[in-house]
């Protein structure tokens, strides 16, 4: 997956530390930047595919991404072959 989309995100003008908060308030602040981001979905998918387990990506927290991955693993068919 290429990363050219990163240049189009709302986050490009923000300090990177904003997206790696140490508390819940910081997470909410970072998520507000993502609300109307034109690459939000691509960013989230990047974090999920690459198993990024730190920071806010695609408007989701680490915990939210773990839940998404868990749901995907439950709903994905098992390939037997």
JSON list of N, CA and C in Angstrom, two decimals:
[
{"chain": "A", "resi": 1, "resn": "UNK", "atom": "N", "xyz": [0.85, -1.17, 0.00]},
{"chain": "A", "resi": 1, "resn": "UNK", "atom": "CA", "xyz": [0.00, 0.00, 0.00]},
{"chain": "A", "resi": 1, "resn": "UNK", "atom": "C", "xyz": [0.90, 1.24, 0.00]},
{"chain": "A", "resi": 2, "resn": "UNK", "atom": "N", "xyz": [0.70, 2.12, -0.97]},
{"chain": "A", "resi": 2, "resn": "UNK", "atom": "CA", "xyz": [1.55, 3.31, -1.02]},
{"chain": "A", "resi": 2, "resn": "UNK", "atom": "C", "xyz": [1.12, 4.29, 0.07]},
{"chain": "A", "resi": 3, "resn": "UNK", "atom": "N", "xyz": [1.92, 5.30, 0.30]},
{"chain": "A", "resi": 3, "resn": "UNK", "atom": "CA", "xyz": [1.63, 6.24, 1.38]},
{"chain": "A", "resi": 3, "resn": "UNK", "atom": "C", "xyz": [1.46, 7.67, 0.88]},
{"chain": "A", "resi": 4, "resn": "UNK", "atom": "N", "xyz": [1.25, 7.86, -0.41]},
{"chain": "A", "resi": 4, "resn": "UNK", "atom": "CA", "xyz": [1.04, 9.20, -0.96]},
{"chain": "A", "resi": 4, "resn": "UNK", "atom": "C", "xyz": [-0.19, 9.87, -0.36]},
{"chain": "A", "resi": 5, "resn": "UNK", "atom": "N", "xyz": [-1.16, 9.09, 0.03]},
{"chain": "A", "resi": 5, "resn": "UNK", "atom": "CA", "xyz": [-2.38, 9.61, 0.63]},
{"chain": "A", "resi": 5, "resn": "UNK", "atom": "C", "xyz": [-2.09, 10.41, 1.89]},
{"chain": "A", "resi": 6, "resn": "UNK", "atom": "N", "xyz": [-0.98, 10.10, 2.56]},
{"chain": "A", "resi": 6, "resn": "UNK", "atom": "CA", "xyz": [-0.65, 10.78, 3.81]},
{"chain": "A", "resi": 6, "resn": "UNK", "atom": "C", "xyz": [-0.48, 12.29, 3.61]},
{"chain": "A", "resi": 7, "resn": "UNK", "atom": "N", "xyz": [-0.06, 12.70, 2.43]},
{"chain": "A", "resi": 7, "resn": "UNK", "atom": "CA", "xyz": [0.12, 14.11, 2.14]},
{"chain": "A", "resi": 7, "resn": "UNK", "atom": "C", "xyz": [-1.19, 14.87, 2.01]},
{"chain": "A", "resi": 8, "resn": "UNK", "atom": "N", "xyz": [-2.30, 14.15, 1.93]},
{"chain": "A", "resi": 8, "resn": "UNK", "atom": "CA", "xyz": [-3.61, 14.76, 1.73]},
{"chain": "A", "resi": 8, "resn": "UNK", "atom": "C", "xyz": [-4.44, 14.80, 3.01]},
{"chain": "A", "resi": 9, "resn": "UNK", "atom": "N", "xyz": [-3.91, 14.27, 4.09]},
{"chain": "A", "resi": 9, "resn": "UNK", "atom": "CA", "xyz": [-4.66, 14.21, 5.34]},
{"chain": "A", "resi": 9, "resn": "UNK", "atom": "C", "xyz": [-4.71, 15.54, 6.09]},
{"chain": "A", "resi": 10, "resn": "UNK", "atom": "N", "xyz": [-5.73, 15.70, 6.90]},
{"chain": "A", "resi": 10, "resn": "UNK", "atom": "CA", "xyz": [-5.84, 16.88, 7.75]},
{"chain": "A", "resi": 10, "resn": "UNK", "atom": "C", "xyz": [-4.68, 16.97, 8.72]},
{"chain": "A", "resi": 11, "resn": "UNK", "atom": "N", "xyz": [-4.04, 15.87, 8.97]},
{"chain": "A", "resi": 11, "resn": "UNK", "atom": "CA", "xyz": [-2.96, 15.81, 9.96]},
{"chain": "A", "resi": 11, "resn": "UNK", "atom": "C", "xyz": [-1.64, 16.36, 9.46]},
{"chain": "A", "resi": 12, "resn": "UNK", "atom": "N", "xyz": [-1.51, 16.56, 8.17]},
{"chain": "A", "resi": 12, "resn": "UNK", "atom": "CA", "xyz": [-0.23, 16.95, 7.59]},
{"chain": "A", "resi": 12, "resn": "UNK", "atom": "C", "xyz": [0.31, 18.26, 8.18]},
{"chain": "A", "resi": 13, "resn": "UNK", "atom": "N", "xyz": [-0.55, 19.13, 8.62]},
{"chain": "A", "resi": 13, "resn": "UNK", "atom": "CA", "xyz": [-0.13, 20.41, 9.19]},
{"chain": "A", "resi": 13, "resn": "UNK", "atom": "C", "xyz": [-0.07, 20.38, 10.72]},
{"chain": "A", "resi": 14, "resn": "UNK", "atom": "N", "xyz": [-0.33, 19.22, 11.31]},
{"chain": "A", "resi": 14, "resn": "UNK", "atom": "CA", "xyz": [-0.37, 19.08, 12.76]},
{"chain": "A", "resi": 14, "resn": "UNK", "atom": "C", "xyz": [0.92, 18.45, 13.27]},
{"chain": "A", "resi": 15, "resn": "UNK", "atom": "N", "xyz": [1.29, 18.72, 14.51]},
{"chain": "A", "resi": 15, "resn": "UNK", "atom": "CA", "xyz": [2.47, 18.05, 15.07]},
{"chain": "A", "resi": 15, "resn": "UNK", "atom": "C", "xyz": [2.17, 16.56, 15.26]},
{"chain": "A", "resi": 16, "resn": "UNK", "atom": "N", "xyz": [3.09, 15.69, 14.89]},
{"chain": "A", "resi": 16, "resn": "UNK", "atom": "CA", "xyz": [2.85, 14.24, 15.00]},
{"chain": "A", "resi": 16, "resn": "UNK", "atom": "C", "xyz": [2.47, 13.80, 16.42]},
{"chain": "A", "resi": 17, "resn": "UNK", "atom": "N", "xyz": [3.03, 14.45, 17.42]},
{"chain": "A", "resi": 17, "resn": "UNK", "atom": "CA", "xyz": [2.74, 14.08, 18.80]},
{"chain": "A", "resi": 17, "resn": "UNK", "atom": "C", "xyz": [1.26, 14.18, 19.15]},
{"chain": "A", "resi": 18, "resn": "UNK", "atom": "N", "xyz": [0.52, 15.02, 18.41]},
{"chain": "A", "resi": 18, "resn": "UNK", "atom": "CA", "xyz": [-0.92, 15.15, 18.66]},
{"chain": "A", "resi": 18, "resn": "UNK", "atom": "C", "xyz": [-1.63, 13.82, 18.51]},
{"chain": "A", "resi": 19, "resn": "UNK", "atom": "N", "xyz": [-1.13, 12.97, 17.62]},
{"chain": "A", "resi": 19, "resn": "UNK", "atom": "CA", "xyz": [-1.78, 11.70, 17.30]},
{"chain": "A", "resi": 19, "resn": "UNK", "atom": "C", "xyz": [-1.26, 10.52, 18.11]},
{"chain": "A", "resi": 20, "resn": "UNK", "atom": "N", "xyz": [-0.41, 10.83, 19.07]},
{"chain": "A", "resi": 20, "resn": "UNK", "atom": "CA", "xyz": [0.11, 9.81, 19.98]},
{"chain": "A", "resi": 20, "resn": "UNK", "atom": "C", "xyz": [-0.05, 10.30, 21.41]},
{"chain": "A", "resi": 21, "resn": "UNK", "atom": "N", "xyz": [-1.32, 10.54, 21.80]},
{"chain": "A", "resi": 21, "resn": "UNK", "atom": "CA", "xyz": [-1.60, 11.10, 23.12]},
{"chain": "A", "resi": 21, "resn": "UNK", "atom": "C", "xyz": [-1.40, 10.09, 24.24]},
{"chain": "A", "resi": 22, "resn": "UNK", "atom": "N", "xyz": [-1.27, 10.63, 25.44]},
{"chain": "A", "resi": 22, "resn": "UNK", "atom": "CA", "xyz": [-1.06, 9.76, 26.60]},
{"chain": "A", "resi": 22, "resn": "UNK", "atom": "C", "xyz": [-2.32, 9.61, 27.45]},
{"chain": "A", "resi": 23, "resn": "UNK", "atom": "N", "xyz": [-3.41, 10.25, 27.02]},
{"chain": "A", "resi": 23, "resn": "UNK", "atom": "CA", "xyz": [-4.65, 10.13, 27.80]},
{"chain": "A", "resi": 23, "resn": "UNK", "atom": "C", "xyz": [-5.87, 10.21, 26.87]},
{"chain": "A", "resi": 24, "resn": "UNK", "atom": "N", "xyz": [-7.02, 9.95, 27.46]},
{"chain": "A", "resi": 24, "resn": "UNK", "atom": "CA", "xyz": [-8.27, 9.94, 26.70]},
{"chain": "A", "resi": 24, "resn": "UNK", "atom": "C", "xyz": [-8.64, 11.30, 26.14]},
{"chain": "A", "resi": 25, "resn": "UNK", "atom": "N", "xyz": [-8.31, 12.36, 26.85]},
{"chain": "A", "resi": 25, "resn": "UNK", "atom": "CA", "xyz": [-8.61, 13.71, 26.35]},
{"chain": "A", "resi": 25, "resn": "UNK", "atom": "C", "xyz": [-7.81, 13.96, 25.08]},
{"chain": "A", "resi": 26, "resn": "UNK", "atom": "N", "xyz": [-6.55, 13.57, 25.10]},
{"chain": "A", "resi": 26, "resn": "UNK", "atom": "CA", "xyz": [-5.71, 13.73, 23.91]},
{"chain": "A", "resi": 26, "resn": "UNK", "atom": "C", "xyz": [-6.22, 12.93, 22.73]},
{"chain": "A", "resi": 27, "resn": "UNK", "atom": "N", "xyz": [-6.75, 11.76, 22.99]},
{"chain": "A", "resi": 27, "resn": "UNK", "atom": "CA", "xyz": [-7.33, 10.93, 21.92]},
{"chain": "A", "resi": 27, "resn": "UNK", "atom": "C", "xyz": [-8.49, 11.67, 21.28]},
{"chain": "A", "resi": 28, "resn": "UNK", "atom": "N", "xyz": [-9.35, 12.24, 22.09]},
{"chain": "A", "resi": 28, "resn": "UNK", "atom": "CA", "xyz": [-10.51, 12.96, 21.56]},
{"chain": "A", "resi": 28, "resn": "UNK", "atom": "C", "xyz": [-10.10, 14.18, 20.74]},
{"chain": "A", "resi": 29, "resn": "UNK", "atom": "N", "xyz": [-9.06, 14.88, 21.18]},
{"chain": "A", "resi": 29, "resn": "UNK", "atom": "CA", "xyz": [-8.55, 16.03, 20.43]},
{"chain": "A", "resi": 29, "resn": "UNK", "atom": "C", "xyz": [-8.05, 15.57, 19.06]},
{"chain": "A", "resi": 30, "resn": "UNK", "atom": "N", "xyz": [-7.27, 14.51, 19.03]},
{"chain": "A", "resi": 30, "resn": "UNK", "atom": "CA", "xyz": [-6.74, 13.99, 17.77]},
{"chain": "A", "resi": 30, "resn": "UNK", "atom": "C", "xyz": [-7.87, 13.52, 16.85]},
{"chain": "A", "resi": 31, "resn": "UNK", "atom": "N", "xyz": [-8.86, 12.86, 17.41]},
{"chain": "A", "resi": 31, "resn": "UNK", "atom": "CA", "xyz": [-9.97, 12.35, 16.60]},
{"chain": "A", "resi": 31, "resn": "UNK", "atom": "C", "xyz": [-10.75, 13.47, 15.94]},
{"chain": "A", "resi": 32, "resn": "UNK", "atom": "N", "xyz": [-10.79, 14.64, 16.57]},
{"chain": "A", "resi": 32, "resn": "UNK", "atom": "CA", "xyz": [-11.50, 15.79, 15.97]},
{"chain": "A", "resi": 32, "resn": "UNK", "atom": "C", "xyz": [-10.83, 16.24, 14.68]},
{"chain": "A", "resi": 33, "resn": "UNK", "atom": "N", "xyz": [-9.53, 16.09, 14.59]},
{"chain": "A", "resi": 33, "resn": "UNK", "atom": "CA", "xyz": [-8.81, 16.45, 13.37]},
{"chain": "A", "resi": 33, "resn": "UNK", "atom": "C", "xyz": [-9.24, 15.51, 12.23]},
{"chain": "A", "resi": 34, "resn": "UNK", "atom": "N", "xyz": [-9.55, 14.29, 12.59]},
{"chain": "A", "resi": 34, "resn": "UNK", "atom": "CA", "xyz": [-9.88, 13.26, 11.60]},
{"chain": "A", "resi": 34, "resn": "UNK", "atom": "C", "xyz": [-11.33, 13.30, 11.10]},
{"chain": "A", "resi": 35, "resn": "UNK", "atom": "N", "xyz": [-12.19, 13.99, 11.80]},
{"chain": "A", "resi": 35, "resn": "UNK", "atom": "CA", "xyz": [-13.63, 13.93, 11.51]},
{"chain": "A", "resi": 35, "resn": "UNK", "atom": "C", "xyz": [-13.95, 14.14, 10.04]},
{"chain": "A", "resi": 36, "resn": "UNK", "atom": "N", "xyz": [-13.41, 15.18, 9.44]},
{"chain": "A", "resi": 36, "resn": "UNK", "atom": "CA", "xyz": [-13.74, 15.47, 8.04]},
{"chain": "A", "resi": 36, "resn": "UNK", "atom": "C", "xyz": [-12.54, 15.28, 7.11]},
{"chain": "A", "resi": 37, "resn": "UNK", "atom": "N", "xyz": [-11.64, 14.43, 7.51]},
{"chain": "A", "resi": 37, "resn": "UNK", "atom": "CA", "xyz": [-10.43, 14.19, 6.73]},
{"chain": "A", "resi": 37, "resn": "UNK", "atom": "C", "xyz": [-10.76, 13.44, 5.43]},
{"chain": "A", "resi": 38, "resn": "UNK", "atom": "N", "xyz": [-10.24, 13.91, 4.30]},
{"chain": "A", "resi": 38, "resn": "UNK", "atom": "CA", "xyz": [-10.55, 13.25, 3.03]},
{"chain": "A", "resi": 38, "resn": "UNK", "atom": "C", "xyz": [-9.92, 11.86, 2.87]},
{"chain": "A", "resi": 39, "resn": "UNK", "atom": "N", "xyz": [-8.95, 11.53, 3.69]},
{"chain": "A", "resi": 39, "resn": "UNK", "atom": "CA", "xyz": [-8.30, 10.22, 3.57]},
{"chain": "A", "resi": 39, "resn": "UNK", "atom": "C", "xyz": [-8.51, 9.36, 4.82]},
{"chain": "A", "resi": 40, "resn": "UNK", "atom": "N", "xyz": [-9.53, 9.67, 5.57]},
{"chain": "A", "resi": 40, "resn": "UNK", "atom": "CA", "xyz": [-9.79, 8.97, 6.83]},
{"chain": "A", "resi": 40, "resn": "UNK", "atom": "C", "xyz": [-9.90, 7.46, 6.65]},
{"chain": "A", "resi": 41, "resn": "UNK", "atom": "N", "xyz": [-10.67, 7.03, 5.67]},
{"chain": "A", "resi": 41, "resn": "UNK", "atom": "CA", "xyz": [-10.87, 5.59, 5.46]},
{"chain": "A", "resi": 41, "resn": "UNK", "atom": "C", "xyz": [-9.58, 4.89, 5.05]},
{"chain": "A", "resi": 42, "resn": "UNK", "atom": "N", "xyz": [-8.81, 5.52, 4.18]},
{"chain": "A", "resi": 42, "resn": "UNK", "atom": "CA", "xyz": [-7.54, 4.94, 3.73]},
{"chain": "A", "resi": 42, "resn": "UNK", "atom": "C", "xyz": [-6.58, 4.86, 4.91]},
{"chain": "A", "resi": 43, "resn": "UNK", "atom": "N", "xyz": [-6.57, 5.88, 5.73]},
{"chain": "A", "resi": 43, "resn": "UNK", "atom": "CA", "xyz": [-5.70, 5.92, 6.91]},
{"chain": "A", "resi": 43, "resn": "UNK", "atom": "C", "xyz": [-6.05, 4.79, 7.88]},
{"chain": "A", "resi": 44, "resn": "UNK", "atom": "N", "xyz": [-7.33, 4.63, 8.12]},
{"chain": "A", "resi": 44, "resn": "UNK", "atom": "CA", "xyz": [-7.77, 3.55, 9.02]},
{"chain": "A", "resi": 44, "resn": "UNK", "atom": "C", "xyz": [-7.38, 2.20, 8.46]},
{"chain": "A", "resi": 45, "resn": "UNK", "atom": "N", "xyz": [-7.62, 1.99, 7.19]},
{"chain": "A", "resi": 45, "resn": "UNK", "atom": "CA", "xyz": [-7.28, 0.70, 6.58]},
{"chain": "A", "resi": 45, "resn": "UNK", "atom": "C", "xyz": [-5.78, 0.44, 6.63]},
{"chain": "A", "resi": 46, "resn": "UNK", "atom": "N", "xyz": [-4.98, 1.48, 6.42]},
{"chain": "A", "resi": 46, "resn": "UNK", "atom": "CA", "xyz": [-3.53, 1.35, 6.53]},
{"chain": "A", "resi": 46, "resn": "UNK", "atom": "C", "xyz": [-3.14, 0.86, 7.93]},
{"chain": "A", "resi": 47, "resn": "UNK", "atom": "N", "xyz": [-3.73, 1.48, 8.95]},
{"chain": "A", "resi": 47, "resn": "UNK", "atom": "CA", "xyz": [-3.42, 1.10, 10.33]},
{"chain": "A", "resi": 47, "resn": "UNK", "atom": "C", "xyz": [-3.86, -0.34, 10.61]},
{"chain": "A", "resi": 48, "resn": "UNK", "atom": "N", "xyz": [-4.99, -0.74, 10.08]},
{"chain": "A", "resi": 48, "resn": "UNK", "atom": "CA", "xyz": [-5.49, -2.09, 10.32]},
{"chain": "A", "resi": 48, "resn": "UNK", "atom": "C", "xyz": [-4.62, -3.13, 9.60]},
{"chain": "A", "resi": 49, "resn": "UNK", "atom": "N", "xyz": [-4.33, -2.90, 8.34]},
{"chain": "A", "resi": 49, "resn": "UNK", "atom": "CA", "xyz": [-3.54, -3.85, 7.55]},
{"chain": "A", "resi": 49, "resn": "UNK", "atom": "C", "xyz": [-2.14, -4.00, 8.12]},
{"chain": "A", "resi": 50, "resn": "UNK", "atom": "N", "xyz": [-1.58, -2.89, 8.58]},
{"chain": "A", "resi": 50, "resn": "UNK", "atom": "CA", "xyz": [-0.21, -2.91, 9.09]},
{"chain": "A", "resi": 50, "resn": "UNK", "atom": "C", "xyz": [-0.14, -3.13, 10.59]},
{"chain": "A", "resi": 51, "resn": "UNK", "atom": "N", "xyz": [-1.30, -3.40, 11.19]},
{"chain": "A", "resi": 51, "resn": "UNK", "atom": "CA", "xyz": [-1.37, -3.68, 12.63]},
{"chain": "A", "resi": 51, "resn": "UNK", "atom": "C", "xyz": [-0.68, -2.60, 13.47]},
{"chain": "A", "resi": 52, "resn": "UNK", "atom": "N", "xyz": [-0.95, -1.34, 13.12]},
{"chain": "A", "resi": 52, "resn": "UNK", "atom": "CA", "xyz": [-0.39, -0.21, 13.88]},
{"chain": "A", "resi": 52, "resn": "UNK", "atom": "C", "xyz": [-1.12, -0.17, 15.21]},
{"chain": "A", "resi": 53, "resn": "UNK", "atom": "N", "xyz": [-0.39, -0.35, 16.29]},
{"chain": "A", "resi": 53, "resn": "UNK", "atom": "CA", "xyz": [-1.06, -0.44, 17.59]},
{"chain": "A", "resi": 53, "resn": "UNK", "atom": "C", "xyz": [-0.83, 0.76, 18.49]},
{"chain": "A", "resi": 54, "resn": "UNK", "atom": "N", "xyz": [-0.29, 1.84, 17.94]},
{"chain": "A", "resi": 54, "resn": "UNK", "atom": "CA", "xyz": [-0.11, 3.06, 18.72]},
{"chain": "A", "resi": 54, "resn": "UNK", "atom": "C", "xyz": [-0.71, 4.25, 17.98]},
{"chain": "A", "resi": 55, "resn": "UNK", "atom": "N", "xyz": [-1.31, 5.15, 18.72]},
{"chain": "A", "resi": 55, "resn": "UNK", "atom": "CA", "xyz": [-1.77, 6.41, 18.15]},
{"chain": "A", "resi": 55, "resn": "UNK", "atom": "C", "xyz": [-3.18, 6.37, 17.59]},
{"chain": "A", "resi": 56, "resn": "UNK", "atom": "N", "xyz": [-3.59, 7.52, 17.10]},
{"chain": "A", "resi": 56, "resn": "UNK", "atom": "CA", "xyz": [-4.90, 7.69, 16.47]},
{"chain": "A", "resi": 56, "resn": "UNK", "atom": "C", "xyz": [-4.69, 7.65, 14.96]},
{"chain": "A", "resi": 57, "resn": "UNK", "atom": "N", "xyz": [-5.37, 6.74, 14.31]},
{"chain": "A", "resi": 57, "resn": "UNK", "atom": "CA", "xyz": [-5.29, 6.57, 12.85]},
{"chain": "A", "resi": 57, "resn": "UNK", "atom": "C", "xyz": [-6.71, 6.46, 12.31]},
{"chain": "A", "resi": 58, "resn": "UNK", "atom": "N", "xyz": [-7.00, 7.19, 11.26]},
{"chain": "A", "resi": 58, "resn": "UNK", "atom": "CA", "xyz": [-8.32, 7.12, 10.65]},
{"chain": "A", "resi": 58, "resn": "UNK", "atom": "C", "xyz": [-9.45, 7.44, 11.62]},
{"chain": "A", "resi": 59, "resn": "UNK", "atom": "N", "xyz": [-9.15, 8.28, 12.58]},
{"chain": "A", "resi": 59, "resn": "UNK", "atom": "CA", "xyz": [-10.17, 8.68, 13.55]},
{"chain": "A", "resi": 59, "resn": "UNK", "atom": "C", "xyz": [-10.49, 7.63, 14.59]},
{"chain": "A", "resi": 60, "resn": "UNK", "atom": "N", "xyz": [-9.61, 6.65, 14.75]},
{"chain": "A", "resi": 60, "resn": "UNK", "atom": "CA", "xyz": [-9.85, 5.60, 15.74]},
{"chain": "A", "resi": 60, "resn": "UNK", "atom": "C", "xyz": [-8.69, 5.48, 16.72]},
{"chain": "A", "resi": 61, "resn": "UNK", "atom": "N", "xyz": [-9.03, 5.07, 17.91]},
{"chain": "A", "resi": 61, "resn": "UNK", "atom": "CA", "xyz": [-8.02, 4.84, 18.94]},
{"chain": "A", "resi": 61, "resn": "UNK", "atom": "C", "xyz": [-7.47, 3.42, 18.79]},
{"chain": "A", "resi": 62, "resn": "UNK", "atom": "N", "xyz": [-6.45, 3.14, 19.56]},
{"chain": "A", "resi": 62, "resn": "UNK", "atom": "CA", "xyz": [-5.86, 1.80, 19.56]},
{"chain": "A", "resi": 62, "resn": "UNK", "atom": "C", "xyz": [-6.91, 0.75, 19.93]},
{"chain": "A", "resi": 63, "resn": "UNK", "atom": "N", "xyz": [-7.68, 1.04, 20.95]},
{"chain": "A", "resi": 63, "resn": "UNK", "atom": "CA", "xyz": [-8.71, 0.11, 21.41]},
{"chain": "A", "resi": 63, "resn": "UNK", "atom": "C", "xyz": [-9.76, -0.12, 20.33]},
{"chain": "A", "resi": 64, "resn": "UNK", "atom": "N", "xyz": [-10.18, 0.95, 19.67]},
{"chain": "A", "resi": 64, "resn": "UNK", "atom": "CA", "xyz": [-11.19, 0.81, 18.62]},
{"chain": "A", "resi": 64, "resn": "UNK", "atom": "C", "xyz": [-10.68, -0.04, 17.46]},
{"chain": "A", "resi": 65, "resn": "UNK", "atom": "N", "xyz": [-9.41, 0.13, 17.11]},
{"chain": "A", "resi": 65, "resn": "UNK", "atom": "CA", "xyz": [-8.86, -0.69, 16.02]},
{"chain": "A", "resi": 65, "resn": "UNK", "atom": "C", "xyz": [-8.76, -2.16, 16.42]},
{"chain": "A", "resi": 66, "resn": "UNK", "atom": "N", "xyz": [-8.43, -2.42, 17.67]},
{"chain": "A", "resi": 66, "resn": "UNK", "atom": "CA", "xyz": [-8.40, -3.83, 18.13]},
{"chain": "A", "resi": 66, "resn": "UNK", "atom": "C", "xyz": [-9.80, -4.44, 17.99]},
{"chain": "A", "resi": 67, "resn": "UNK", "atom": "N", "xyz": [-10.82, -3.69, 18.33]},
{"chain": "A", "resi": 67, "resn": "UNK", "atom": "CA", "xyz": [-12.20, -4.20, 18.20]},
{"chain": "A", "resi": 67, "resn": "UNK", "atom": "C", "xyz": [-12.55, -4.48, 16.73]},
{"chain": "A", "resi": 68, "resn": "UNK", "atom": "N", "xyz": [-12.16, -3.57, 15.86]},
{"chain": "A", "resi": 68, "resn": "UNK", "atom": "CA", "xyz": [-12.43, -3.75, 14.43]},
{"chain": "A", "resi": 68, "resn": "UNK", "atom": "C", "xyz": [-11.73, -5.02, 13.93]},
{"chain": "A", "resi": 69, "resn": "UNK", "atom": "N", "xyz": [-10.47, -5.19, 14.29]},
{"chain": "A", "resi": 69, "resn": "UNK", "atom": "CA", "xyz": [-9.74, -6.38, 13.86]},
{"chain": "A", "resi": 69, "resn": "UNK", "atom": "C", "xyz": [-10.36, -7.65, 14.42]},
{"chain": "A", "resi": 70, "resn": "UNK", "atom": "N", "xyz": [-10.81, -7.59, 15.66]},
{"chain": "A", "resi": 70, "resn": "UNK", "atom": "CA", "xyz": [-11.45, -8.76, 16.25]},
{"chain": "A", "resi": 70, "resn": "UNK", "atom": "C", "xyz": [-12.74, -9.10, 15.51]},
{"chain": "A", "resi": 71, "resn": "UNK", "atom": "N", "xyz": [-13.55, -8.08, 15.20]},
{"chain": "A", "resi": 71, "resn": "UNK", "atom": "CA", "xyz": [-14.79, -8.32, 14.43]},
{"chain": "A", "resi": 71, "resn": "UNK", "atom": "C", "xyz": [-14.47, -8.91, 13.07]},
{"chain": "A", "resi": 72, "resn": "UNK", "atom": "N", "xyz": [-13.44, -8.39, 12.43]},
{"chain": "A", "resi": 72, "resn": "UNK", "atom": "CA", "xyz": [-13.07, -8.91, 11.10]},
{"chain": "A", "resi": 72, "resn": "UNK", "atom": "C", "xyz": [-12.64, -10.36, 11.18]},
{"chain": "A", "resi": 73, "resn": "UNK", "atom": "N", "xyz": [-11.90, -10.72, 12.21]},
{"chain": "A", "resi": 73, "resn": "UNK", "atom": "CA", "xyz": [-11.44, -12.10, 12.32]},
{"chain": "A", "resi": 73, "resn": "UNK", "atom": "C", "xyz": [-12.60, -13.05, 12.61]},
{"chain": "A", "resi": 74, "resn": "UNK", "atom": "N", "xyz": [-13.61, -12.56, 13.30]},
{"chain": "A", "resi": 74, "resn": "UNK", "atom": "CA", "xyz": [-14.78, -13.38, 13.61]},
{"chain": "A", "resi": 74, "resn": "UNK", "atom": "C", "xyz": [-15.64, -13.57, 12.36]},
{"chain": "A", "resi": 75, "resn": "UNK", "atom": "N", "xyz": [-15.74, -12.54, 11.52]},
{"chain": "A", "resi": 75, "resn": "UNK", "atom": "CA", "xyz": [-16.62, -12.62, 10.36]},
{"chain": "A", "resi": 75, "resn": "UNK", "atom": "C", "xyz": [-15.94, -13.13, 9.10]},
{"chain": "A", "resi": 76, "resn": "UNK", "atom": "N", "xyz": [-14.61, -13.23, 9.11]},
{"chain": "A", "resi": 76, "resn": "UNK", "atom": "CA", "xyz": [-13.88, -13.72, 7.94]},
{"chain": "A", "resi": 76, "resn": "UNK", "atom": "C", "xyz": [-14.00, -15.24, 7.86]},
{"chain": "A", "resi": 77, "resn": "UNK", "atom": "N", "xyz": [-14.30, -15.75, 6.66]},
{"chain": "A", "resi": 77, "resn": "UNK", "atom": "CA", "xyz": [-14.38, -17.20, 6.50]},
{"chain": "A", "resi": 77, "resn": "UNK", "atom": "C", "xyz": [-12.98, -17.82, 6.66]},
{"chain": "A", "resi": 78, "resn": "UNK", "atom": "N", "xyz": [-12.95, -18.99, 7.22]},
{"chain": "A", "resi": 78, "resn": "UNK", "atom": "CA", "xyz": [-11.71, -19.72, 7.39]},
{"chain": "A", "resi": 78, "resn": "UNK", "atom": "C", "xyz": [-11.45, -20.52, 6.13]},
{"chain": "A", "resi": 79, "resn": "UNK", "atom": "N", "xyz": [-10.26, -20.39, 5.60]},
{"chain": "A", "resi": 79, "resn": "UNK", "atom": "CA", "xyz": [-9.89, -21.10, 4.38]},
{"chain": "A", "resi": 79, "resn": "UNK", "atom": "C", "xyz": [-9.26, -22.44, 4.75]},
{"chain": "A", "resi": 80, "resn": "UNK", "atom": "N", "xyz": [-9.85, -23.50, 4.27]},
{"chain": "A", "resi": 80, "resn": "UNK", "atom": "CA", "xyz": [-9.33, -24.85, 4.52]},
{"chain": "A", "resi": 80, "resn": "UNK", "atom": "C", "xyz": [-8.85, -25.39, 3.17]},
{"chain": "A", "resi": 81, "resn": "UNK", "atom": "N", "xyz": [-7.64, -25.87, 3.14]},
{"chain": "A", "resi": 81, "resn": "UNK", "atom": "CA", "xyz": [-7.24, -26.27, 1.83]},
{"chain": "A", "resi": 81, "resn": "UNK", "atom": "C", "xyz": [-6.12, -27.14, 1.74]}
]
